[in-house]
Structure formats: C-alpha cells, structure tokens
C-alpha cells in the first residue's frame, strides 16, 4: 500500500505562484504514474496534471503553460509548480498514485485558495 502526504497549499494572490509537494511511502515510487487532481466547491474532481514512469506529462487545458508537474524518484516525491494562478484555481488538490494491476491511491488533499 502507498501512503501519500501533500503539503504546500495555502492562500496566494492571483498572479502569484505556489508549489505543492506529495511525498509517497514505499520503495516502488518509480513504478507509479503520479497525478494531481483538484475539486473546486460544487464541481467534480478533475485531473490537473500527471506524470508517467518515463517522465511523460499530461496537463488539463486550463493549466497548460502555467503549471508544471515533476517528480524526484530519489525522494519519492511529486511536485506541482503553480504559476500565474487564477481565482478559478481555488480547490482542494489531491495527489494520486496509480499502477496497473496494483491499485490507485490518494492523499488527503491540500487546500489552495487564490484571492483576486
């Protein structure tokens, strides 16, 4: 089982930057596709960005060019660098780890609030 702990959320002004981190337990971090999801009030959870085991990335159209996902397999950590944030980025951001035939795991989430 993989445990995920997010950190780095908080209050930021529109146009500012924030970096989220997600630390994973276990020794097989490099075998998992890692993703960041978010859920805004009254909305469904959506994929923000994900990074594969080979470093290939995928972004939601709404954050492409502003957010960057990266991973450090030596630290069992995935990051989400958020630049030029907007009020509509306000949400609870959750880390996700998935590995085919093994399972999917979620962190507890971290709140990001962007003030206008």
mmCIF file of C-alpha atoms in Angstrom:
data_model
loop_
_atom_site.group_PDB
_atom_site.id
_atom_site.type_symbol
_atom_site.label_atom_id
_atom_site.label_comp_id
_atom_site.label_asym_id
_atom_site.label_seq_id
_atom_site.Cartn_x
_atom_site.Cartn_y
_atom_site.Cartn_z
ATOM 1 C CA UNK A 1 0.000 0.000 0.000
ATOM 2 C CA UNK A 2 1.173 3.524 -0.801
ATOM 3 C CA UNK A 3 0.601 6.446 1.538
ATOM 4 C CA UNK A 4 0.601 9.932 0.075
ATOM 5 C CA UNK A 5 1.027 13.149 2.033
ATOM 6 C CA UNK A 6 0.518 16.503 0.338
ATOM 7 C CA UNK A 7 1.909 19.802 1.505
ATOM 8 C CA UNK A 8 2.358 23.334 0.250
ATOM 9 C CA UNK A 9 -1.214 24.505 -0.046
ATOM 10 C CA UNK A 10 -2.372 27.857 1.233
ATOM 11 C CA UNK A 11 -3.569 31.293 0.286
ATOM 12 C CA UNK A 12 -1.998 33.049 -2.692
ATOM 13 C CA UNK A 13 -2.859 36.151 -4.645
ATOM 14 C CA UNK A 14 -3.914 35.948 -8.250
ATOM 15 C CA UNK A 15 -0.884 36.019 -10.492
ATOM 16 C CA UNK A 16 1.306 34.504 -7.823
ATOM 17 C CA UNK A 17 2.989 31.129 -7.508
ATOM 18 C CA UNK A 18 2.722 28.117 -5.264
ATOM 19 C CA UNK A 19 4.412 24.729 -5.175
ATOM 20 C CA UNK A 20 2.656 21.616 -3.959
ATOM 21 C CA UNK A 21 4.540 18.526 -2.866
ATOM 22 C CA UNK A 22 3.383 14.964 -2.409
ATOM 23 C CA UNK A 23 5.582 12.528 -0.539
ATOM 24 C CA UNK A 24 4.956 8.837 -1.037
ATOM 25 C CA UNK A 25 5.828 5.911 1.162
ATOM 26 C CA UNK A 26 7.329 2.670 -0.087
ATOM 27 C CA UNK A 27 10.175 1.627 -2.320
ATOM 28 C CA UNK A 28 8.354 1.348 -5.647
ATOM 29 C CA UNK A 29 7.505 5.013 -6.232
ATOM 30 C CA UNK A 30 9.194 4.992 -9.614
ATOM 31 C CA UNK A 31 6.744 2.365 -10.873
ATOM 32 C CA UNK A 32 3.685 4.561 -10.312
ATOM 33 C CA UNK A 33 2.081 7.129 -12.561
ATOM 34 C CA UNK A 34 1.605 10.177 -10.360
ATOM 35 C CA UNK A 35 -1.077 12.779 -10.750
ATOM 36 C CA UNK A 36 -2.551 15.898 -9.231
ATOM 37 C CA UNK A 37 -6.315 16.287 -9.162
ATOM 38 C CA UNK A 38 -8.470 19.082 -7.811
ATOM 39 C CA UNK A 39 -12.020 19.566 -6.682
ATOM 40 C CA UNK A 40 -13.498 23.018 -6.542
ATOM 41 C CA UNK A 41 -16.620 23.741 -4.475
ATOM 42 C CA UNK A 42 -19.692 22.431 -6.243
ATOM 43 C CA UNK A 43 -17.685 20.804 -9.009
ATOM 44 C CA UNK A 44 -16.451 17.337 -9.831
ATOM 45 C CA UNK A 45 -12.881 16.297 -9.274
ATOM 46 C CA UNK A 46 -10.727 16.856 -12.328
ATOM 47 C CA UNK A 47 -7.274 15.874 -13.453
ATOM 48 C CA UNK A 48 -4.811 18.754 -13.297
ATOM 49 C CA UNK A 49 -1.618 17.032 -14.391
ATOM 50 C CA UNK A 50 0.018 13.646 -14.385
ATOM 51 C CA UNK A 51 3.493 12.285 -14.966
ATOM 52 C CA UNK A 52 4.298 8.781 -16.067
ATOM 53 C CA UNK A 53 7.051 6.465 -15.025
ATOM 54 C CA UNK A 54 9.042 7.618 -18.053
ATOM 55 C CA UNK A 55 8.567 11.292 -17.220
ATOM 56 C CA UNK A 56 5.928 11.895 -19.844
ATOM 57 C CA UNK A 57 3.475 14.567 -18.726
ATOM 58 C CA UNK A 58 -0.138 15.407 -19.403
ATOM 59 C CA UNK A 59 -1.979 18.590 -18.427
ATOM 60 C CA UNK A 60 -5.513 19.851 -18.312
ATOM 61 C CA UNK A 61 -6.040 22.546 -20.892
ATOM 62 C CA UNK A 62 -6.902 25.090 -18.219
ATOM 63 C CA UNK A 63 -3.451 24.854 -16.600
ATOM 64 C CA UNK A 64 -1.217 24.109 -19.566
ATOM 65 C CA UNK A 65 1.578 26.634 -19.734
ATOM 66 C CA UNK A 66 1.040 27.744 -16.134
ATOM 67 C CA UNK A 67 1.521 24.579 -14.070
ATOM 68 C CA UNK A 68 4.395 22.108 -14.172
ATOM 69 C CA UNK A 69 4.406 18.621 -12.724
ATOM 70 C CA UNK A 70 7.674 16.931 -11.891
ATOM 71 C CA UNK A 71 8.895 14.000 -9.875
ATOM 72 C CA UNK A 72 12.019 13.104 -7.930
ATOM 73 C CA UNK A 73 12.209 9.348 -7.644
ATOM 74 C CA UNK A 74 15.141 9.592 -5.241
ATOM 75 C CA UNK A 75 12.895 11.458 -2.794
ATOM 76 C CA UNK A 76 9.643 9.613 -3.552
ATOM 77 C CA UNK A 77 8.077 12.991 -4.235
ATOM 78 C CA UNK A 78 5.966 14.569 -6.951
ATOM 79 C CA UNK A 79 5.618 18.326 -7.287
ATOM 80 C CA UNK A 80 3.169 20.725 -8.844
ATOM 81 C CA UNK A 81 4.585 24.142 -9.602
ATOM 82 C CA UNK A 82 1.697 26.553 -10.000
ATOM 83 C CA UNK A 83 2.439 29.869 -11.693
ATOM 84 C CA UNK A 84 0.145 32.708 -12.713
ATOM 85 C CA UNK A 85 -2.583 31.305 -10.532
ATOM 86 C CA UNK A 86 -6.152 32.443 -11.005
ATOM 87 C CA UNK A 87 -9.150 32.543 -8.650
ATOM 88 C CA UNK A 88 -10.621 29.625 -10.597
ATOM 89 C CA UNK A 89 -7.649 27.504 -9.491
ATOM 90 C CA UNK A 90 -9.103 27.557 -5.974
ATOM 91 C CA UNK A 91 -9.738 23.944 -4.966
ATOM 92 C CA UNK A 92 -8.635 21.052 -2.835
ATOM 93 C CA UNK A 93 -5.672 19.488 -4.604
ATOM 94 C CA UNK A 94 -5.082 15.786 -4.145
ATOM 95 C CA UNK A 95 -2.192 13.585 -5.091
ATOM 96 C CA UNK A 96 -2.821 10.286 -6.860
ATOM 97 C CA UNK A 97 -0.618 7.267 -7.460
ATOM 98 C CA UNK A 98 -1.671 4.513 -9.799
ATOM 99 C CA UNK A 99 -0.077 1.374 -11.071
ATOM 100 C CA UNK A 100 -1.761 -1.066 -13.380
ATOM 101 C CA UNK A 101 -2.863 -4.317 -11.722
ATOM 102 C CA UNK A 102 -1.741 -2.954 -8.345
ATOM 103 C CA UNK A 103 -4.126 -0.159 -7.495
ATOM 104 C CA UNK A 104 -4.799 3.543 -7.087
ATOM 105 C CA UNK A 105 -4.018 5.577 -4.000
ATOM 106 C CA UNK A 106 -4.993 9.053 -2.867
ATOM 107 C CA UNK A 107 -3.640 11.623 -0.487
ATOM 108 C CA UNK A 108 -5.813 13.544 1.933
ATOM 109 C CA UNK A 109 -5.693 16.737 -0.114
ATOM 110 C CA UNK A 110 -4.443 20.252 0.452
ATOM 111 C CA UNK A 111 -6.442 23.449 0.084
ATOM 112 C CA UNK A 112 -5.326 26.079 -2.399
ATOM 113 C CA UNK A 113 -7.133 29.403 -2.294
ATOM 114 C CA UNK A 114 -6.421 32.118 -4.825
ATOM 115 C CA UNK A 115 -7.574 35.603 -3.915
ATOM 116 C CA UNK A 116 -8.449 38.135 -6.578
#
